[in-house]
Amino acid sequence: MRWEDVLFAHWPVAPGVVAATLPDGLDVDTYDGDAYLGVVGFRMQSIRPRGAPVGLSFPELNLRTYVRGDEGGGVYFYNLDADDRIGVTLARGLFQLPYYRAEMRVEDGAAGIRFRSRRVHRDAPSALFDATYRPTGAAERVDPGSLDAFLTERYRFYTESDGGRLYRGDIDHPPWDLTDATFTVRENTLFEANGFDRPDGEPRVRYSSGIDVTAGRIRRV
């Protein structure tokens, strides 16, 4: 698959805020004593099995945090909203990930990339998002050990099934090239939809034009 026009917006929070939401087997991962909640939006392009000539393409928006388990550090997703009925169904079934169907529009304009999302998944909490983001500098390779590396250089994810079983999946991609970015929010209820109070302060915002990604099968932890 390929992720394009990627927004990373991260808010520092107290580790206890995250710890209370994690399944057994996962601990909060912190940087200089802070946990982080991240809103990540992008265009998913050509997601397909290896060797397939064509794939699915759709916008995706997620709220995530960072954790450590027996298998190492990784990402823990609270939600992954996507504008593709087939993709949502396959991801929920094959990867046990909390995908939700949403109506989305991603448009390029003079002010930047406007990303709008309205969750329409049956029996799921309402979630709305409307924001514009735009890169403001030259892209640079993420420095190992930096906060940006902590927030983006993640090659494993953890997920909990409806039955309470913990799984992990591995992904692979080149190191990120990121740039500073502006971020103007009109509406964002992702925190409330996942049971969080809205974090205080301004987020740390980064942008990537895109990266190629491969993912393997999930395995029970």
GROMACS .gro file of C-alpha atoms in nm:
model
  221
    1MET     CA    1   0.000   0.000   0.000
    2ARG     CA    2   0.098   0.365  -0.011
    3TRP     CA    3   0.012   0.635   0.244
    4GLU     CA    4  -0.003   0.984   0.091
    5ASP     CA    5  -0.046   1.338   0.231
    6VAL     CA    6   0.002   1.214   0.585
    7LEU     CA    7  -0.093   1.432   0.881
    8PHE     CA    8   0.058   1.361   1.224
    9ALA     CA    9  -0.093   1.571   1.506
   10HIS     CA   10   0.016   1.464   1.857
   11TRP     CA   11  -0.081   1.585   2.202
   12PRO     CA   12   0.119   1.499   2.518
   13VAL     CA   13  -0.091   1.355   2.800
   14ALA     CA   14  -0.024   1.205   3.142
   15PRO     CA   15   0.065   0.835   3.118
   16GLY     CA   16  -0.225   0.746   3.347
   17VAL     CA   17  -0.472   0.883   3.092
   18VAL     CA   18  -0.358   0.620   2.843
   19ALA     CA   19  -0.286   0.339   3.089
   20ALA     CA   20  -0.649   0.322   3.199
   21THR     CA   21  -0.757   0.238   2.843
   22LEU     CA   22  -0.509  -0.038   2.753
   23PRO     CA   23  -0.578  -0.412   2.751
   24ASP     CA   24  -0.382  -0.653   2.969
   25GLY     CA   25  -0.038  -0.721   2.827
   26LEU     CA   26   0.034  -0.363   2.714
   27ASP     CA   27   0.205  -0.078   2.900
   28VAL     CA   28   0.221   0.291   2.813
   29ASP     CA   29   0.526   0.397   2.613
   30THR     CA   30   0.651   0.744   2.706
   31TYR     CA   31   0.901   1.003   2.585
   32ASP     CA   32   1.055   1.226   2.854
   33GLY     CA   33   0.773   1.121   3.087
   34ASP     CA   34   0.484   1.198   2.850
   35ALA     CA   35   0.242   0.965   2.678
   36TYR     CA   36   0.091   1.080   2.348
   37LEU     CA   37  -0.242   1.070   2.170
   38GLY     CA   38  -0.212   1.113   1.796
   39VAL     CA   39  -0.458   1.200   1.521
   40VAL     CA   40  -0.323   1.063   1.192
   41GLY     CA   41  -0.498   1.119   0.860
   42PHE     CA   42  -0.389   1.021   0.510
   43ARG     CA   43  -0.488   0.894   0.169
   44MET     CA   44  -0.454   0.516   0.150
   45GLN     CA   45  -0.358   0.417  -0.204
   46SER     CA   46  -0.357   0.075  -0.371
   47ILE     CA   47  -0.390  -0.147  -0.064
   48ARG     CA   48  -0.377  -0.500  -0.204
   49PRO     CA   49  -0.231  -0.848  -0.157
   50ARG     CA   50   0.125  -0.882  -0.284
   51GLY     CA   51   0.120  -0.951  -0.657
   52ALA     CA   52  -0.235  -0.826  -0.715
   53PRO     CA   53  -0.255  -0.580  -1.009
   54VAL     CA   54  -0.504  -0.339  -0.849
   55GLY     CA   55  -0.612  -0.249  -0.496
   56LEU     CA   56  -0.841  -0.033  -0.288
   57SER     CA   57  -0.784   0.339  -0.233
   58PHE     CA   58  -0.960   0.551   0.029
   59PRO     CA   59  -0.897   0.815   0.299
   60GLU     CA   60  -0.826   0.699   0.655
   61LEU     CA   61  -0.826   0.877   0.991
   62ASN     CA   62  -0.715   0.727   1.320
   63LEU     CA   63  -0.663   0.805   1.685
   64ARG     CA   64  -0.371   0.617   1.836
   65THR     CA   65  -0.120   0.595   2.119
   66TYR     CA   66   0.213   0.421   2.182
   67VAL     CA   67   0.267   0.112   2.390
   68ARG     CA   68   0.512  -0.158   2.493
   69GLY     CA   69   0.435  -0.528   2.511
   70ASP     CA   70   0.627  -0.852   2.539
   71GLU     CA   71   0.691  -0.829   2.164
   72GLY     CA   72   0.835  -0.475   2.188
   73GLY     CA   73   0.710  -0.123   2.124
   74GLY     CA   74   0.430  -0.039   1.887
   75VAL     CA   75   0.109   0.148   1.807
   76TYR     CA   76  -0.227   0.090   1.973
   77PHE     CA   77  -0.529   0.213   1.777
   78TYR     CA   78  -0.849   0.342   1.935
   79ASN     CA   79  -1.018   0.387   1.600
   80LEU     CA   80  -0.944   0.374   1.230
   81ASP     CA   81  -1.218   0.545   1.028
   82ALA     CA   82  -1.218   0.484   0.654
   83ASP     CA   83  -1.430   0.568   0.353
   84ASP     CA   84  -1.454   0.222   0.203
   85ARG     CA   85  -1.713  -0.038   0.300
   86ILE     CA   86  -1.513  -0.334   0.165
   87GLY     CA   87  -1.187  -0.218   0.319
   88VAL     CA   88  -1.349  -0.167   0.660
   89THR     CA   89  -1.509  -0.512   0.652
   90LEU     CA   90  -1.185  -0.686   0.551
   91ALA     CA   91  -0.972  -0.499   0.806
   92ARG     CA   92  -1.210  -0.579   1.092
   93GLY     CA   93  -1.223  -0.945   0.995
   94LEU     CA   94  -0.864  -1.015   0.894
   95PHE     CA   95  -0.672  -0.784   1.128
   96GLN     CA   96  -0.909  -0.743   1.426
   97LEU     CA   97  -0.857  -0.368   1.397
   98PRO     CA   98  -1.120  -0.115   1.517
   99TYR     CA   99  -1.213   0.012   1.171
  100TYR     CA  100  -1.532   0.214   1.125
  101ARG     CA  101  -1.713   0.322   0.812
  102ALA     CA  102  -1.707   0.699   0.754
  103GLU     CA  103  -1.799   0.942   0.482
  104MET     CA  104  -1.488   1.143   0.395
  105ARG     CA  105  -1.372   1.417   0.162
  106VAL     CA  106  -1.006   1.508   0.112
  107GLU     CA  107  -0.952   1.810  -0.109
  108ASP     CA  108  -0.647   2.011  -0.215
  109GLY     CA  109  -0.691   2.388  -0.198
  110ALA     CA  110  -0.500   2.714  -0.169
  111ALA     CA  111  -0.498   2.685   0.211
  112GLY     CA  112  -0.374   2.325   0.207
  113ILE     CA  113  -0.534   1.981   0.233
  114ARG     CA  114  -0.883   1.985   0.382
  115PHE     CA  115  -0.977   1.656   0.545
  116ARG     CA  116  -1.341   1.601   0.645
  117SER     CA  117  -1.484   1.287   0.805
  118ARG     CA  118  -1.823   1.185   0.947
  119ARG     CA  119  -1.858   0.837   1.094
  120VAL     CA  120  -2.161   0.645   0.967
  121HIS     CA  121  -2.081   0.301   1.110
  122ARG     CA  122  -2.387   0.134   1.260
  123ASP     CA  123  -2.400   0.120   1.642
  124ALA     CA  124  -2.070   0.310   1.680
  125PRO     CA  125  -2.018   0.641   1.864
  126SER     CA  126  -2.042   0.951   1.649
  127ALA     CA  127  -1.708   1.096   1.534
  128LEU     CA  128  -1.657   1.416   1.334
  129PHE     CA  129  -1.340   1.572   1.197
  130ASP     CA  130  -1.282   1.878   0.980
  131ALA     CA  131  -0.933   2.026   0.950
  132THR     CA  132  -0.688   2.174   0.702
  133TYR     CA  133  -0.315   2.106   0.707
  134ARG     CA  134  -0.026   2.222   0.493
  135PRO     CA  135   0.352   2.158   0.492
  136THR     CA  136   0.561   2.465   0.572
  137GLY     CA  137   0.920   2.359   0.505
  138ALA     CA  138   1.153   2.113   0.340
  139ALA     CA  139   1.122   1.746   0.431
  140GLU     CA  140   1.400   1.598   0.645
  141ARG     CA  141   1.477   1.243   0.754
  142VAL     CA  142   1.365   1.171   1.110
  143ASP     CA  143   1.656   1.162   1.357
  144PRO     CA  144   1.682   0.834   1.553
  145GLY     CA  145   1.605   0.892   1.920
  146SER     CA  146   1.408   1.212   1.857
  147LEU     CA  147   1.050   1.275   1.958
  148ASP     CA  148   0.949   1.260   1.591
  149ALA     CA  149   1.106   0.913   1.565
  150PHE     CA  150   0.922   0.803   1.881
  151LEU     CA  151   0.591   0.916   1.729
  152THR     CA  152   0.636   0.785   1.374
  153GLU     CA  153   0.904   0.515   1.348
  154ARG     CA  154   0.675   0.236   1.461
  155TYR     CA  155   0.689  -0.100   1.287
  156ARG     CA  156   0.442  -0.296   1.496
  157PHE     CA  157   0.081  -0.253   1.604
  158TYR     CA  158  -0.122  -0.420   1.874
  159THR     CA  159  -0.495  -0.482   1.869
  160GLU     CA  160  -0.751  -0.650   2.093
  161SER     CA  161  -1.025  -0.872   1.949
  162ASP     CA  162  -1.388  -0.854   2.059
  163GLY     CA  163  -1.317  -1.162   2.268
  164GLY     CA  164  -1.038  -0.987   2.459
  165ARG     CA  165  -0.745  -1.159   2.287
  166LEU     CA  166  -0.435  -0.952   2.215
  167TYR     CA  167  -0.275  -0.965   1.870
  168ARG     CA  168   0.021  -0.798   1.705
  169GLY     CA  169   0.103  -0.719   1.344
  170ASP     CA  170   0.425  -0.603   1.182
  171ILE     CA  171   0.467  -0.345   0.907
  172ASP     CA  172   0.767  -0.232   0.704
  173HIS     CA  173   0.850   0.095   0.530
  174PRO     CA  174   1.147   0.328   0.472
  175PRO     CA  175   1.230   0.586   0.742
  176TRP     CA  176   0.997   0.885   0.743
  177ASP     CA  177   1.086   1.219   0.581
  178LEU     CA  178   0.882   1.484   0.765
  179THR     CA  179   0.825   1.857   0.753
  180ASP     CA  180   0.664   2.107   0.989
  181ALA     CA  181   0.303   2.184   0.906
  182THR     CA  182   0.016   2.415   0.989
  183PHE     CA  183  -0.303   2.261   1.128
  184THR     CA  184  -0.637   2.442   1.144
  185VAL     CA  185  -0.917   2.249   1.315
  186ARG     CA  186  -1.285   2.331   1.265
  187GLU     CA  187  -1.419   2.021   1.437
  188ASN     CA  188  -1.264   1.716   1.603
  189THR     CA  189  -1.462   1.478   1.825
  190LEU     CA  190  -1.228   1.179   1.801
  191PHE     CA  191  -1.118   1.219   2.163
  192GLU     CA  192  -1.471   1.227   2.297
  193ALA     CA  193  -1.572   0.932   2.076
  194ASN     CA  194  -1.303   0.725   2.248
  195GLY     CA  195  -1.377   0.836   2.602
  196PHE     CA  196  -1.101   1.097   2.641
  197ASP     CA  197  -1.118   1.458   2.749
  198ARG     CA  198  -0.975   1.685   2.484
  199PRO     CA  199  -0.603   1.739   2.559
  200ASP     CA  200  -0.483   2.084   2.658
  201GLY     CA  201  -0.239   2.285   2.449
  202GLU     CA  202  -0.137   2.283   2.087
  203PRO     CA  203  -0.038   1.961   1.910
  204ARG     CA  204   0.296   1.875   1.757
  205VAL     CA  205   0.219   1.870   1.383
  206ARG     CA  206   0.417   1.704   1.106
  207TYR     CA  207   0.347   1.620   0.741
  208SER     CA  208   0.474   1.361   0.494
  209SER     CA  209   0.405   1.356   0.121
  210GLY     CA  210   0.395   0.976   0.125
  211ILE     CA  211   0.556   0.641   0.192
  212ASP     CA  212   0.526   0.282   0.065
  213VAL     CA  213   0.421   0.028   0.328
  214THR     CA  214   0.387  -0.348   0.353
  215ALA     CA  215   0.206  -0.534   0.632
  216GLY     CA  216   0.210  -0.896   0.740
  217ARG     CA  217  -0.052  -1.118   0.901
  218ILE     CA  218  -0.146  -1.061   1.262
  219ARG     CA  219  -0.037  -1.310   1.529
  220ARG     CA  220  -0.179  -1.379   1.872
  221VAL     CA  221   0.043  -1.247   2.153
   0.00000   0.00000   0.00000
